[in-house]
GROMACS .gro file of C-alpha atoms in nm:
model
  455
    1MET     CA    1  16.133  16.769   3.547
    2THR     CA    2  16.227  16.410   3.601
    3LYS     CA    3  16.018  16.115   3.503
    4PRO     CA    4  15.825  15.942   3.781
    5GLU     CA    5  15.920  15.601   3.643
    6SER     CA    6  16.238  15.444   3.778
    7LYS     CA    7  16.564  15.564   3.625
    8LYS     CA    8  16.811  15.372   3.837
    9SER     CA    9  17.135  15.338   3.638
   10GLY     CA   10  17.229  15.022   3.828
   11MET     CA   11  16.925  14.836   3.693
   12ALA     CA   12  16.942  14.732   3.330
   13ALA     CA   13  16.598  14.575   3.304
   14ILE     CA   14  16.277  14.587   3.502
   15SER     CA   15  16.019  14.309   3.496
   16SER     CA   16  15.705  14.219   3.685
   17THR     CA   17  15.894  13.956   3.887
   18GLY     CA   18  16.203  14.171   3.951
   19LYS     CA   19  16.566  14.072   3.899
   20CYS     CA   20  16.788  13.849   4.108
   21ALA     CA   21  17.016  14.053   4.334
   22ALA     CA   22  17.315  13.828   4.265
   23SER     CA   23  17.269  13.861   3.888
   24ALA     CA   24  17.251  14.238   3.914
   25ALA     CA   25  17.567  14.250   4.123
   26ALA     CA   26  17.744  14.019   3.881
   27ALA     CA   27  17.635  14.239   3.590
   28GLN     CA   28  17.794  14.538   3.756
   29VAL     CA   29  18.117  14.340   3.801
   30ASN     CA   30  18.112  14.237   3.435
   31ASN     CA   31  18.054  14.595   3.325
   32GLY     CA   32  18.360  14.705   3.508
   33LEU     CA   33  18.176  14.898   3.777
   34VAL     CA   34  18.316  14.684   4.059
   35GLU     CA   35  18.645  14.501   4.092
   36PRO     CA   36  18.583  14.126   4.122
   37ASP     CA   37  18.837  14.084   4.402
   38CYS     CA   38  18.673  14.334   4.638
   39PRO     CA   39  18.432  14.124   4.848
   40ASP     CA   40  18.329  14.407   5.077
   41HIS     CA   41  18.242  14.638   4.793
   42SER     CA   42  18.065  14.358   4.605
   43THR     CA   43  17.861  14.271   4.914
   44HIS     CA   44  17.766  14.637   4.953
   45ILE     CA   45  17.656  14.653   4.588
   46ARG     CA   46  17.455  14.332   4.629
   47ALA     CA   47  17.271  14.473   4.933
   48ASN     CA   48  17.190  14.795   4.749
   49VAL     CA   49  17.062  14.604   4.447
   50MET     CA   50  16.838  14.392   4.671
   51LYS     CA   51  16.690  14.706   4.825
   52GLN     CA   52  16.650  14.858   4.482
   53THR     CA   53  16.486  14.542   4.345
   54SER     CA   54  16.241  14.542   4.636
   55ARG     CA   55  16.145  14.903   4.565
   56GLU     CA   56  16.105  14.834   4.193
   57SER     CA   57  15.891  14.524   4.256
   58MET     CA   58  15.667  14.720   4.492
   59ASN     CA   59  15.633  15.004   4.244
   60TRP     CA   60  15.554  14.757   3.967
   61ARG     CA   61  15.287  14.585   4.174
   62ASN     CA   62  15.126  14.914   4.274
   63THR     CA   63  15.116  15.065   3.928
   64GLY     CA   64  14.978  14.749   3.773
   65VAL     CA   65  15.214  14.754   3.472
   66ASP     CA   66  15.150  14.453   3.249
   67CYS     CA   67  15.471  14.456   3.042
   68GLU     CA   68  15.847  14.442   3.070
   69VAL     CA   69  16.022  14.779   3.065
   70TYR     CA   70  16.387  14.843   2.990
   71ASP     CA   71  16.529  15.188   3.066
   72ASP     CA   72  16.897  15.274   3.056
   73GLY     CA   73  16.839  15.562   3.297
   74THR     CA   74  16.950  15.844   3.067
   75ASN     CA   75  16.850  16.182   3.212
   76THR     CA   76  16.925  16.446   2.949
   77PHE     CA   77  16.857  16.818   2.931
   78PHE     CA   78  16.515  16.731   2.793
   79TRP     CA   79  16.414  16.568   3.122
   80ARG     CA   80  16.582  16.794   3.375
   81ALA     CA   81  16.392  17.052   3.577
   82HIS     CA   82  16.407  17.410   3.445
   83THR     CA   83  16.215  17.594   3.715
   84VAL     CA   84  16.476  17.869   3.757
   85THR     CA   85  16.507  17.918   3.381
   86VAL     CA   86  16.131  17.954   3.338
   87LEU     CA   87  16.113  18.194   3.632
   88PHE     CA   88  16.396  18.406   3.487
   89ILE     CA   89  16.232  18.426   3.140
   90LEU     CA   90  15.894  18.510   3.296
   91THR     CA   91  16.049  18.783   3.510
   92CYS     CA   92  16.226  18.934   3.210
   93ALA     CA   93  15.899  18.944   3.016
   94LEU     CA   94  15.719  19.118   3.301
   95VAL     CA   95  16.003  19.369   3.345
   96TYR     CA   96  15.988  19.448   2.973
   97VAL     CA   97  15.613  19.506   2.984
   98THR     CA   98  15.642  19.721   3.296
   99LEU     CA   99  15.941  19.942   3.213
  100LEU     CA  100  15.985  19.945   2.837
  101GLU     CA  101  15.635  19.910   2.692
  102GLU     CA  102  15.379  20.189   2.694
  103THR     CA  103  15.038  20.081   2.820
  104PRO     CA  104  14.762  20.151   2.562
  105GLN     CA  105  14.472  20.373   2.668
  106ASP     CA  106  14.215  20.109   2.581
  107THR     CA  107  14.031  19.957   2.876
  108ALA     CA  108  13.882  19.662   2.685
  109TYR     CA  109  14.216  19.575   2.525
  110ASN     CA  110  14.402  19.602   2.854
  111THR     CA  111  14.141  19.383   3.026
  112LYS     CA  112  14.177  19.109   2.765
  113ARG     CA  113  14.552  19.136   2.773
  114GLY     CA  114  14.564  19.119   3.152
  115ILE     CA  115  14.344  18.810   3.159
  116VAL     CA  116  14.558  18.635   2.896
  117ALA     CA  117  14.878  18.729   3.081
  118SER     CA  118  14.738  18.598   3.410
  119ILE     CA  119  14.650  18.268   3.246
  120LEU     CA  120  14.996  18.238   3.091
  121VAL     CA  121  15.166  18.302   3.425
  122PHE     CA  122  14.948  18.034   3.586
  123LEU     CA  123  15.036  17.791   3.305
  124CYS     CA  124  15.408  17.860   3.354
  125PHE     CA  125  15.373  17.789   3.725
  126GLY     CA  126  15.171  17.472   3.667
  127VAL     CA  127  15.399  17.329   3.397
  128THR     CA  128  15.702  17.361   3.624
  129GLN     CA  129  15.550  17.297   3.968
  130ALA     CA  130  15.228  17.093   3.938
  131LYS     CA  131  15.220  16.730   4.050
  132ASP     CA  132  15.286  16.471   3.780
  133GLY     CA  133  15.007  16.238   3.671
  134PRO     CA  134  15.021  15.876   3.551
  135PHE     CA  135  15.148  15.963   3.201
  136THR     CA  136  15.502  16.071   3.116
  137ARG     CA  137  15.515  16.049   2.737
  138PRO     CA  138  15.593  16.250   2.537
  139HIS     CA  139  15.693  16.456   2.843
  140PRO     CA  140  15.549  16.509   3.194
  141ALA     CA  141  15.534  16.885   3.130
  142TYR     CA  142  15.288  16.821   2.847
  143TRP     CA  143  15.040  16.658   3.083
  144ARG     CA  144  15.098  16.921   3.352
  145PHE     CA  145  15.012  17.183   3.091
  146TRP     CA  146  14.677  17.017   3.017
  147LEU     CA  147  14.608  16.985   3.389
  148CYS     CA  148  14.645  17.363   3.420
  149VAL     CA  149  14.430  17.417   3.110
  150THR     CA  150  14.165  17.203   3.280
  151VAL     CA  151  14.170  17.433   3.582
  152VAL     CA  152  14.142  17.742   3.359
  153TYR     CA  153  13.851  17.591   3.165
  154GLU     CA  154  13.664  17.500   3.482
  155LEU     CA  155  13.710  17.854   3.616
  156PHE     CA  156  13.579  17.992   3.287
  157LEU     CA  157  13.272  17.769   3.311
  158ILE     CA  158  13.209  17.881   3.668
  159PHE     CA  159  13.227  18.244   3.552
  160ILE     CA  160  12.976  18.177   3.273
  161LEU     CA  161  12.748  17.992   3.516
  162PHE     CA  162  12.727  18.296   3.745
  163GLN     CA  163  12.623  18.535   3.465
  164THR     CA  164  12.274  18.610   3.345
  165VAL     CA  165  12.171  18.430   3.029
  166HIS     CA  166  12.200  18.746   2.818
  167ASP     CA  167  12.533  18.853   2.966
  168GLY     CA  168  12.679  18.506   2.933
  169ARG     CA  169  12.590  18.481   2.565
  170GLN     CA  170  12.712  18.831   2.491
  171PHE     CA  171  13.035  18.766   2.679
  172MET     CA  172  13.122  18.515   2.408
  173LYS     CA  173  13.160  18.811   2.172
  174TYR     CA  174  13.476  18.907   2.360
  175ILE     CA  175  13.620  18.577   2.240
  176ASP     CA  176  13.477  18.600   1.888
  177PRO     CA  177  13.266  18.899   1.770
  178LYS     CA  178  13.070  18.663   1.544
  179LEU     CA  179  12.920  18.486   1.844
  180GLY     CA  180  12.624  18.601   2.050
  181VAL     CA  181  12.377  18.551   1.764
  182PRO     CA  182  12.115  18.272   1.768
  183LEU     CA  183  12.175  18.010   1.500
  184PRO     CA  184  11.927  17.756   1.364
  185GLU     CA  185  12.008  17.390   1.410
  186ARG     CA  186  12.041  17.176   1.097
  187ASP     CA  187  11.785  16.896   1.066
  188TYR     CA  188  11.941  16.568   0.960
  189GLY     CA  189  11.605  16.399   0.916
  190GLY     CA  190  11.361  16.459   0.634
  191ASN     CA  191  11.388  16.236   0.331
  192CYS     CA  192  11.534  15.910   0.460
  193LEU     CA  193  11.538  15.708   0.140
  194MET     CA  194  11.878  15.555   0.086
  195TYR     CA  195  11.790  15.514  -0.281
  196ASP     CA  196  11.568  15.790  -0.421
  197PRO     CA  197  11.423  15.678  -0.756
  198GLY     CA  198  11.266  16.021  -0.803
  199ASN     CA  199  11.610  16.177  -0.843
  200THR     CA  200  11.739  16.044  -1.173
  201THR     CA  201  12.058  16.249  -1.158
  202ASP     CA  202  12.184  16.100  -0.830
  203PRO     CA  203  11.948  15.856  -0.656
  204PHE     CA  204  12.197  15.821  -0.367
  205HIS     CA  205  12.201  16.194  -0.294
  206ASN     CA  206  12.067  16.144   0.060
  207ILE     CA  207  12.372  15.937   0.151
  208TRP     CA  208  12.616  16.186  -0.003
  209ASP     CA  209  12.445  16.471   0.181
  210LYS     CA  210  12.533  16.305   0.510
  211MET     CA  211  12.899  16.268   0.412
  212ASP     CA  212  13.028  16.582   0.579
  213GLY     CA  213  13.325  16.656   0.805
  214PHE     CA  214  13.154  16.487   1.099
  215VAL     CA  215  13.196  16.141   0.944
  216PRO     CA  216  13.577  16.125   0.987
  217ALA     CA  217  13.530  16.308   1.318
  218HIS     CA  218  13.305  16.025   1.440
  219PHE     CA  219  13.563  15.765   1.338
  220LEU     CA  220  13.857  15.950   1.493
  221GLY     CA  221  13.659  16.028   1.807
  222TRP     CA  222  13.573  15.667   1.874
  223TYR     CA  223  13.924  15.553   1.791
  224ILE     CA  224  14.056  15.784   2.063
  225LYS     CA  225  13.778  15.691   2.308
  226THR     CA  226  13.869  15.325   2.264
  227LEU     CA  227  14.230  15.406   2.355
  228MET     CA  228  14.096  15.580   2.667
  229ILE     CA  229  13.849  15.312   2.783
  230ARG     CA  230  14.048  15.008   2.660
  231ASP     CA  231  13.741  14.783   2.660
  232TRP     CA  232  13.533  14.674   2.360
  233TRP     CA  233  13.211  14.613   2.551
  234MET     CA  234  13.208  14.947   2.728
  235CYS     CA  235  13.277  15.131   2.402
  236MET     CA  236  12.994  14.954   2.219
  237ILE     CA  237  12.751  15.014   2.506
  238ILE     CA  238  12.830  15.387   2.511
  239SER     CA  239  12.805  15.406   2.130
  240VAL     CA  240  12.465  15.235   2.116
  241MET     CA  241  12.334  15.420   2.422
  242PHE     CA  242  12.412  15.756   2.267
  243GLU     CA  243  12.208  15.668   1.959
  244PHE     CA  244  11.915  15.585   2.189
  245LEU     CA  245  11.967  15.921   2.358
  246GLU     CA  246  11.950  16.093   2.019
  247TYR     CA  247  11.621  15.914   1.949
  248SER     CA  248  11.489  16.018   2.290
  249LEU     CA  249  11.593  16.384   2.273
  250GLU     CA  250  11.527  16.473   1.910
  251HIS     CA  251  11.221  16.669   2.024
  252GLN     CA  252  11.457  16.899   2.215
  253LEU     CA  253  11.738  16.943   1.963
  254PRO     CA  254  11.647  16.918   1.593
  255ASN     CA  255  11.994  16.801   1.490
  256PHE     CA  256  11.934  16.479   1.685
  257SER     CA  257  11.671  16.392   1.426
  258GLU     CA  258  11.852  16.158   1.188
  259CYS     CA  259  11.748  15.882   0.951
  260TRP     CA  260  11.748  15.528   1.087
  261TRP     CA  261  12.035  15.425   0.860
  262ASP     CA  262  12.230  15.733   0.970
  263HIS     CA  263  12.196  15.617   1.331
  264TRP     CA  264  12.269  15.248   1.299
  265ILE     CA  265  12.464  15.202   0.974
  266MET     CA  266  12.672  15.516   0.933
  267ASP     CA  267  12.722  15.591   1.303
  268VAL     CA  268  12.718  15.264   1.502
  269LEU     CA  269  12.846  15.019   1.240
  270LEU     CA  270  13.071  15.223   1.012
  271CYS     CA  271  13.211  15.529   1.191
  272ASN     CA  272  13.190  15.422   1.555
  273GLY     CA  273  13.235  15.050   1.490
  274LEU     CA  274  13.535  15.098   1.263
  275GLY     CA  275  13.690  15.342   1.508
  276ILE     CA  276  13.645  15.096   1.796
  277TYR     CA  277  13.790  14.812   1.585
  278CYS     CA  278  14.100  15.012   1.490
  279GLY     CA  279  14.134  15.126   1.850
  280MET     CA  280  14.127  14.768   1.979
  281LYS     CA  281  14.389  14.667   1.721
  282THR     CA  282  14.610  14.952   1.840
  283LEU     CA  283  14.559  14.845   2.202
  284GLY     CA  284  14.667  14.493   2.107
  285TRP     CA  285  14.984  14.629   1.949
  286LEU     CA  286  15.060  14.849   2.251
  287SER     CA  287  15.017  14.556   2.488
  288MET     CA  288  15.260  14.340   2.288
  289LYS     CA  289  15.530  14.588   2.183
  290PRO     CA  290  15.859  14.592   2.376
  291TYR     CA  291  15.914  14.895   2.598
  292GLN     CA  292  16.287  14.954   2.571
  293TRP     CA  293  16.406  15.308   2.634
  294GLN     CA  294  16.754  15.432   2.555
  295GLY     CA  295  16.898  15.780   2.552
  296LEU     CA  296  16.898  15.928   2.202
  297TRP     CA  297  17.275  15.975   2.201
  298ASN     CA  298  17.328  15.614   2.311
  299ILE     CA  299  17.174  15.487   1.986
  300PRO     CA  300  17.442  15.452   1.715
  301THR     CA  301  17.232  15.459   1.394
  302TYR     CA  302  17.024  15.740   1.248
  303LYS     CA  303  16.738  15.497   1.183
  304GLY     CA  304  16.741  15.400   1.548
  305LYS     CA  305  16.738  15.765   1.655
  306ILE     CA  306  16.438  15.842   1.432
  307LYS     CA  307  16.256  15.536   1.565
  308ARG     CA  308  16.335  15.644   1.922
  309ILE     CA  309  16.194  15.992   1.856
  310ALA     CA  310  15.874  15.842   1.712
  311PHE     CA  311  15.834  15.606   2.009
  312GLN     CA  312  15.861  15.902   2.244
  313PHE     CA  313  15.494  15.963   2.158
  314THR     CA  314  15.391  15.615   2.271
  315PRO     CA  315  15.334  15.510   2.635
  316TYR     CA  316  15.631  15.451   2.863
  317SER     CA  317  15.472  15.126   2.982
  318TRP     CA  318  15.140  14.954   2.940
  319VAL     CA  319  14.851  14.879   3.173
  320LYS     CA  320  14.564  14.662   3.058
  321PHE     CA  321  14.226  14.778   3.188
  322GLU     CA  322  14.020  14.495   3.335
  323TRP     CA  323  13.701  14.664   3.448
  324LYS     CA  324  13.524  14.344   3.569
  325PRO     CA  325  13.194  14.523   3.642
  326ALA     CA  326  13.019  14.210   3.768
  327SER     CA  327  13.291  14.117   4.019
  328ASN     CA  328  13.155  14.333   4.302
  329LEU     CA  329  12.907  14.611   4.369
  330ARG     CA  330  13.172  14.884   4.391
  331ARG     CA  331  13.311  14.811   4.043
  332TRP     CA  332  12.960  14.774   3.899
  333LEU     CA  333  12.853  15.117   4.025
  334ALA     CA  334  13.184  15.266   3.911
  335VAL     CA  335  13.137  15.136   3.556
  336LEU     CA  336  12.778  15.264   3.549
  337GLY     CA  337  12.905  15.603   3.667
  338ILE     CA  338  13.172  15.611   3.396
  339ILE     CA  339  12.919  15.531   3.125
  340PHE     CA  340  12.680  15.796   3.261
  341MET     CA  341  12.951  16.065   3.269
  342PHE     CA  342  13.066  15.975   2.918
  343LEU     CA  343  12.713  16.009   2.783
  344LEU     CA  344  12.657  16.335   2.972
  345ALA     CA  345  12.980  16.480   2.829
  346GLU     CA  346  12.867  16.379   2.480
  347LEU     CA  347  12.529  16.546   2.527
  348ASN     CA  348  12.695  16.859   2.664
  349THR     CA  349  12.870  16.903   2.329
  350PHE     CA  350  12.539  16.951   2.151
  351TYR     CA  351  12.350  17.136   2.423
  352LEU     CA  352  12.631  17.387   2.487
  353LYS     CA  353  12.631  17.479   2.119
  354CYS     CA  354  12.259  17.538   2.145
  355VAL     CA  355  12.249  17.747   2.464
  356LEU     CA  356  12.565  17.953   2.393
  357TRP     CA  357  12.478  18.004   2.025
  358MET     CA  358  12.789  17.852   1.875
  359PRO     CA  359  12.775  17.704   1.520
  360PRO     CA  360  12.893  17.341   1.495
  361GLU     CA  361  13.190  17.438   1.279
  362HIS     CA  362  13.317  17.708   1.518
  363TYR     CA  363  13.675  17.666   1.637
  364LEU     CA  364  13.569  17.675   2.005
  365VAL     CA  365  13.371  17.354   1.950
  366LEU     CA  366  13.678  17.191   1.799
  367LEU     CA  367  13.903  17.320   2.079
  368ARG     CA  368  13.671  17.166   2.339
  369LEU     CA  369  13.698  16.829   2.166
  370VAL     CA  370  14.078  16.859   2.146
  371PHE     CA  371  14.076  16.943   2.515
  372PHE     CA  372  13.882  16.629   2.610
  373VAL     CA  373  14.107  16.419   2.386
  374ASN     CA  374  14.410  16.527   2.588
  375VAL     CA  375  14.260  16.509   2.937
  376GLY     CA  376  14.025  16.212   2.892
  377GLY     CA  377  14.297  15.946   2.879
  378VAL     CA  378  14.461  16.069   3.199
  379ALA     CA  379  14.124  16.089   3.375
  380MET     CA  380  14.032  15.733   3.274
  381ARG     CA  381  14.367  15.600   3.396
  382GLU     CA  382  14.324  15.776   3.730
  383ILE     CA  383  13.968  15.645   3.764
  384TYR     CA  384  14.083  15.291   3.687
  385ASP     CA  385  14.367  15.311   3.939
  386PHE     CA  386  14.133  15.448   4.206
  387MET     CA  387  13.878  15.176   4.139
  388ASP     CA  388  14.121  14.887   4.092
  389ASP     CA  389  14.352  14.950   4.388
  390PRO     CA  390  14.185  15.180   4.645
  391LYS     CA  391  14.432  15.081   4.916
  392PHE     CA  392  14.723  15.229   4.722
  393HIS     CA  393  14.531  15.506   4.541
  394LYS     CA  394  14.346  15.651   4.837
  395LYS     CA  395  14.191  15.946   4.651
  396LEU     CA  396  14.059  16.020   4.304
  397GLY     CA  397  14.322  16.164   4.072
  398GLN     CA  398  14.340  16.538   4.010
  399GLN     CA  399  14.260  16.521   3.639
  400ALA     CA  400  13.968  16.284   3.691
  401TRP     CA  401  13.829  16.512   3.962
  402LEU     CA  402  13.848  16.816   3.734
  403VAL     CA  403  13.696  16.640   3.433
  404ALA     CA  404  13.401  16.526   3.645
  405ALA     CA  405  13.357  16.882   3.777
  406ILE     CA  406  13.371  17.023   3.423
  407THR     CA  407  13.109  16.777   3.296
  408VAL     CA  408  12.871  16.868   3.578
  409THR     CA  409  12.934  17.243   3.537
  410GLU     CA  410  12.865  17.227   3.164
  411PHE     CA  411  12.536  17.053   3.231
  412LEU     CA  412  12.440  17.314   3.491
  413ILE     CA  413  12.507  17.589   3.235
  414VAL     CA  414  12.274  17.412   2.993
  415VAL     CA  415  12.002  17.385   3.258
  416LYS     CA  416  12.033  17.751   3.358
  417TYR     CA  417  12.060  17.901   3.009
  418ASP     CA  418  11.777  17.710   2.843
  419PRO     CA  419  11.553  17.538   3.098
  420ASN     CA  420  11.260  17.539   2.857
  421THR     CA  421  11.442  17.311   2.614
  422ILE     CA  422  11.598  17.081   2.869
  423MET     CA  423  11.272  17.040   3.058
  424LEU     CA  424  11.060  16.946   2.757
  425PRO     CA  425  10.891  16.621   2.864
  426LEU     CA  426  10.986  16.300   2.692
  427PRO     CA  427  10.721  16.132   2.478
  428PHE     CA  428  10.527  15.873   2.675
  429PHE     CA  429  10.662  15.578   2.475
  430ILE     CA  430  11.021  15.698   2.525
  431THR     CA  431  10.958  15.742   2.899
  432GLN     CA  432  10.828  15.386   2.924
  433CYS     CA  433  11.136  15.249   2.746
  434TRP     CA  434  11.379  15.432   2.976
  435PHE     CA  435  11.181  15.335   3.285
  436LEU     CA  436  11.191  14.970   3.178
  437GLY     CA  437  11.567  14.986   3.111
  438ILE     CA  438  11.641  15.145   3.449
  439LEU     CA  439  11.416  14.892   3.622
  440LEU     CA  440  11.602  14.604   3.456
  441ILE     CA  441  11.940  14.742   3.565
  442PHE     CA  442  11.814  14.792   3.921
  443THR     CA  443  11.663  14.442   3.932
  444TRP     CA  444  11.980  14.280   3.799
  445THR     CA  445  12.188  14.471   4.053
  446LEU     CA  446  11.973  14.345   4.339
  447TRP     CA  447  11.985  13.989   4.212
  448ARG     CA  448  12.359  13.983   4.137
  449PHE     CA  449  12.499  14.150   4.446
  450PHE     CA  450  12.238  14.085   4.715
  451ILE     CA  451  11.995  13.799   4.646
  452ARG     CA  452  12.245  13.570   4.474
  453ASN     CA  453  12.504  13.617   4.750
  454VAL     CA  454  12.249  13.526   5.017
  455GLN     CA  455  12.162  13.207   4.836
   0.00000   0.00000   0.00000
């Protein structure tokens, strides 16, 4: 399992402008790789370095890397392919189950076990054989694993979509026997006084009541989303738009009913705003830090080894996202589509809990969020590459394709399982506001990309 980034041992440093072929050849002479009095060999090295530099410059230009990367080319056991080893271990496990283990006489248990085993075999195949994506840290196999999990999750959603409403909800009991029971939604509205003079014991009890586990979850969620999107304006637009969606849909889901200060102070300003701010600070650090990679055993000090291990969980190189939505119609529609899909995925979180009868604190809800944390960054990078350089990236990336399919499938499950809730008409005032907003976007699009260009 080798890294897709360049690991040429003859190159000491890679930069956006490339290295001079003569300097590279001279460096190899100085390092003792070539005898200085061998002109034929030196000329051959110089020609190879020029070819190598050309390939590196082309790769740099295509990937859009915005930083200098140094890599000493170390390829240790950690990075090598282990396809035969994995196949041998998997075969041994299957032989053990077949020949040495007695099969229980329990149909339900054997069915669950067979499904889990099938998934594990697919994950083993995908981790060793699937195509690498744009990320390689901490290891390409990590991202191949989440790609395979994405496939498994989409197949699970398709299975749920093809069941009846009753069967689909009861099927969740096979995952957790506590599921399959309707649960009331908590109402976050009610008394919206920030300071309640009638409560002499604790007049700020309404604020403390809202301080639950979802407050740090909001902050952490938007910190991670900022690292995915890498743009302050897009993050703030999505954050504010979701609060408007909660206002608009509180007649469908009671837990969307929150106090005004819960919407705009606790959510937008404090949790979301602070998460976006910290995310942008982290992005600034990532764009400025040096990307110098050495093999662990090539580092002499223990402090350097520990630092190298910690940096293994940071990006291999850095790409700054410049969305430029107003530059042309294609980018404008792409950014609108990204915002729409982000908002739809956010809404799916709440509506899936409602239609599949899962309490907010259930571990499946948390696992879904962890899943999107791991696949969202890859999907956004693939979308950006596809939008920014369509001549080089001729098709949408595999993770982006799957995430879009999952978002749509989740929404279709919501529509099928509870059409009465999802089809409740919006209040007339809310409908007018959304109609006006859509009309303004449509009008601006016509003016910016059609009327203005003609003039």
